[in-house]
Coordinates of C-alpha atoms and ligand atoms in Angstrom, one line a residue:
M1 CA 287.1 -58.9 -62.9
K2 CA 287.5 -56.3 -65.6
K3 CA 287.6 -57.5 -69.2
T4 CA 289.6 -55.8 -71.9
V5 CA 287.9 -54.5 -75.0
Q6 CA 289.7 -57.2 -77.0
E7 CA 288.4 -60.0 -74.7
I8 CA 284.9 -58.7 -75.1
A9 CA 285.3 -58.4 -78.8
E10 CA 286.7 -61.9 -79.1
R11 CA 283.8 -63.3 -76.9
N12 CA 281.3 -61.5 -79.1
T13 CA 283.0 -62.9 -82.2
S14 CA 282.4 -66.4 -80.8
D15 CA 278.8 -65.4 -80.1
G16 CA 278.3 -64.5 -83.7
I17 CA 279.2 -60.8 -83.7
N18 CA 282.3 -60.1 -85.6
R19 CA 285.0 -57.7 -84.5
R20 CA 284.1 -55.1 -87.2
D21 CA 280.4 -55.0 -86.1
F22 CA 281.5 -54.7 -82.4
F23 CA 283.8 -51.7 -83.1
G24 CA 281.2 -50.2 -85.4
M25 CA 278.6 -50.3 -82.6
A26 CA 281.1 -49.0 -80.0
W27 CA 281.9 -46.0 -82.3
K28 CA 278.1 -45.3 -82.8
A29 CA 277.6 -45.4 -79.0
L30 CA 280.5 -43.0 -78.4
G31 CA 279.1 -40.7 -81.2
I32 CA 275.6 -40.7 -79.5
L33 CA 277.2 -39.9 -76.1
A34 CA 279.3 -37.0 -77.6
G35 CA 276.1 -35.7 -79.3
L36 CA 274.2 -35.8 -76.1
E37 CA 277.0 -34.0 -74.2
A38 CA 277.2 -31.2 -76.9
S39 CA 273.4 -30.8 -76.8
G40 CA 273.5 -30.5 -73.0
M41 CA 276.2 -27.8 -73.3
I42 CA 274.2 -25.8 -75.9
I43 CA 271.0 -26.1 -73.9
S44 CA 272.6 -25.0 -70.6
Y45 CA 274.3 -22.0 -72.5
F46 CA 271.0 -20.7 -73.8
F47 CA 269.1 -21.2 -70.6
S48 CA 271.7 -20.0 -68.1
G49 CA 271.3 -16.4 -69.1
K50 CA 275.0 -16.0 -69.8
N51 CA 274.3 -15.3 -73.5
K52 CA 272.3 -12.2 -72.5
N53 CA 275.2 -10.5 -70.7
T54 CA 278.0 -9.7 -73.2
N55 CA 279.3 -6.8 -71.2
P56 CA 282.6 -7.4 -69.3
P57 CA 282.4 -7.0 -65.5
K58 CA 283.0 -3.5 -64.3
Q59 CA 286.3 -2.7 -62.5
L60 CA 285.2 0.2 -60.4
L61 CA 287.8 2.5 -58.8
E62 CA 286.3 4.8 -56.1
A63 CA 287.7 8.3 -56.7
G64 CA 285.9 10.0 -53.8
P65 CA 282.9 12.2 -52.9
A66 CA 281.8 14.3 -55.9
N67 CA 281.9 17.6 -53.9
A68 CA 285.6 17.0 -53.1
F69 CA 286.4 17.9 -56.8
L70 CA 286.1 21.6 -57.6
P71 CA 284.8 22.7 -61.0
G72 CA 287.8 23.3 -63.3
S73 CA 290.0 20.8 -61.4
V74 CA 292.1 17.9 -62.7
T75 CA 293.1 15.1 -60.3
A76 CA 295.6 12.4 -61.2
F77 CA 294.9 8.8 -60.4
M78 CA 298.1 7.2 -61.6
G79 CA 297.2 3.8 -60.2
G80 CA 294.1 3.8 -62.5
R81 CA 296.0 5.5 -65.3
F82 CA 293.5 8.4 -65.7
Y83 CA 292.9 12.0 -64.8
L84 CA 289.5 12.9 -63.3
A85 CA 288.6 16.2 -64.9
R86 CA 285.7 18.2 -63.5
Q87 CA 284.5 20.8 -66.0
Q88 CA 283.4 24.3 -65.1
D89 CA 279.7 23.2 -65.4
G90 CA 280.3 20.4 -62.9
G91 CA 280.4 17.5 -65.4
F92 CA 283.0 14.7 -64.8
I93 CA 285.1 12.9 -67.3
A94 CA 287.9 10.3 -66.5
L95 CA 290.6 10.9 -69.2
S96 CA 293.1 8.2 -70.1
L97 CA 296.6 9.5 -69.5
R98 CA 297.8 7.7 -72.7
C99 CA 298.4 10.1 -75.6
T100 CA 296.5 9.2 -78.7
H101 CA 299.5 9.8 -80.9
L102 CA 301.9 7.1 -79.9
G103 CA 300.9 6.3 -76.3
C104 CA 303.2 8.4 -74.1
S105 CA 301.8 9.5 -70.8
V106 CA 300.5 13.1 -70.8
S107 CA 300.8 15.5 -67.8
W108 CA 298.5 18.2 -66.6
E109 CA 299.9 21.7 -66.7
E110 CA 297.8 23.6 -64.1
N111 CA 299.1 27.1 -65.1
K112 CA 298.2 26.6 -68.8
K113 CA 295.1 24.4 -68.1
R114 CA 296.1 21.8 -70.6
F115 CA 297.6 18.3 -70.9
I116 CA 300.9 18.1 -72.6
C117 CA 302.7 15.1 -74.1
P118 CA 306.4 15.0 -73.5
C119 CA 307.2 12.9 -76.6
H120 CA 306.0 15.1 -79.5
S121 CA 304.3 18.0 -77.8
S122 CA 300.6 17.1 -78.5
A123 CA 298.4 19.2 -76.2
F124 CA 294.8 18.5 -75.0
D125 CA 292.3 20.7 -73.1
I126 CA 290.5 19.8 -69.9
R127 CA 287.9 17.8 -71.9
G128 CA 290.7 15.9 -73.6
E129 CA 290.1 17.6 -76.9
V130 CA 293.2 18.1 -79.1
L131 CA 294.7 21.6 -78.9
N132 CA 297.9 20.8 -80.7
P133 CA 298.9 17.9 -83.1
P134 CA 300.4 15.4 -84.0
A135 CA 297.7 13.7 -82.0
A136 CA 294.7 13.5 -84.3
R137 CA 292.0 12.6 -81.8
A138 CA 290.9 13.4 -78.2
L139 CA 292.2 11.5 -75.2
D140 CA 290.2 8.3 -74.6
Y141 CA 288.1 8.1 -71.4
Y142 CA 286.7 5.7 -68.9
P143 CA 283.0 5.6 -67.9
V144 CA 282.2 7.5 -64.7
L145 CA 279.4 6.5 -62.3
I146 CA 278.2 8.6 -59.4
E147 CA 276.5 6.5 -56.7
N148 CA 275.3 8.1 -53.4
G149 CA 277.4 11.1 -54.2
V150 CA 280.6 9.1 -54.7
V151 CA 282.5 9.2 -58.0
K152 CA 283.5 5.8 -59.4
V153 CA 285.5 5.1 -62.5
D154 CA 285.3 1.9 -64.5
I155 CA 288.9 1.4 -65.3
G156 CA 288.2 -1.9 -67.1
T157 CA 286.3 -0.2 -70.0
L158 CA 288.4 2.2 -72.1
K159 CA 286.3 4.3 -74.5
E160 CA 287.9 5.4 -77.7
R161 CA 286.7 8.6 -79.4
K162 CA 287.5 11.0 -82.1
T163 CA 286.3 14.1 -80.4
F164 CA 284.7 15.4 -77.2
R165 CA 280.9 15.3 -77.0
K166 CA 278.8 16.8 -74.2
E167 CA 277.1 13.4 -73.5
Q168 CA 280.5 12.1 -72.4
L169 CA 280.2 14.2 -69.2
I170 CA 278.6 12.7 -66.1
Y171 CA 276.9 14.9 -63.5
A172 CA 276.3 14.4 -59.7
Ligands
LIG1 S1 303.1 10.2 -78.2 FE1 302.2 12.1 -77.6 S2 302.7 13.5 -79.1 FE2 303.6 11.6 -79.8

């Protein structure tokens, strides 16, 4: 038969332990248990290896074989919200289609070899560099990986930048 806390407290009172002492001991016991649980959580955190990996998991979108993209070409991946731009030297960059001015979607103009924003006419070259303001910085980009000749884009990691730099290009 289960006894209530009050019954136990009353029995203990009759055994010589008063109610205040009983609840004081109960609170101490609960405090010790809570302390042990917190210690266990801290120890498991530091020994699980989770603290070592602060990078979010990759969300890889397979774009296709590297040799399917000609130098100087731009291919739209609207589902991933990027353009895969292959430079004349063969380097790849996955450009966000979001204009860095106020966020409208840019389109690629093949005949002028530039991205144009329909909202306020910002323009960007094939590397995403600003050709025409009001946008003040280059199009953002997503990391590109080339594994076994296949181009993959990590659409979970948007990289912001002020300007284009050569090391942003990835080669097969
Ligand atoms: S949002 Fe693109 S130019 Fe303003």
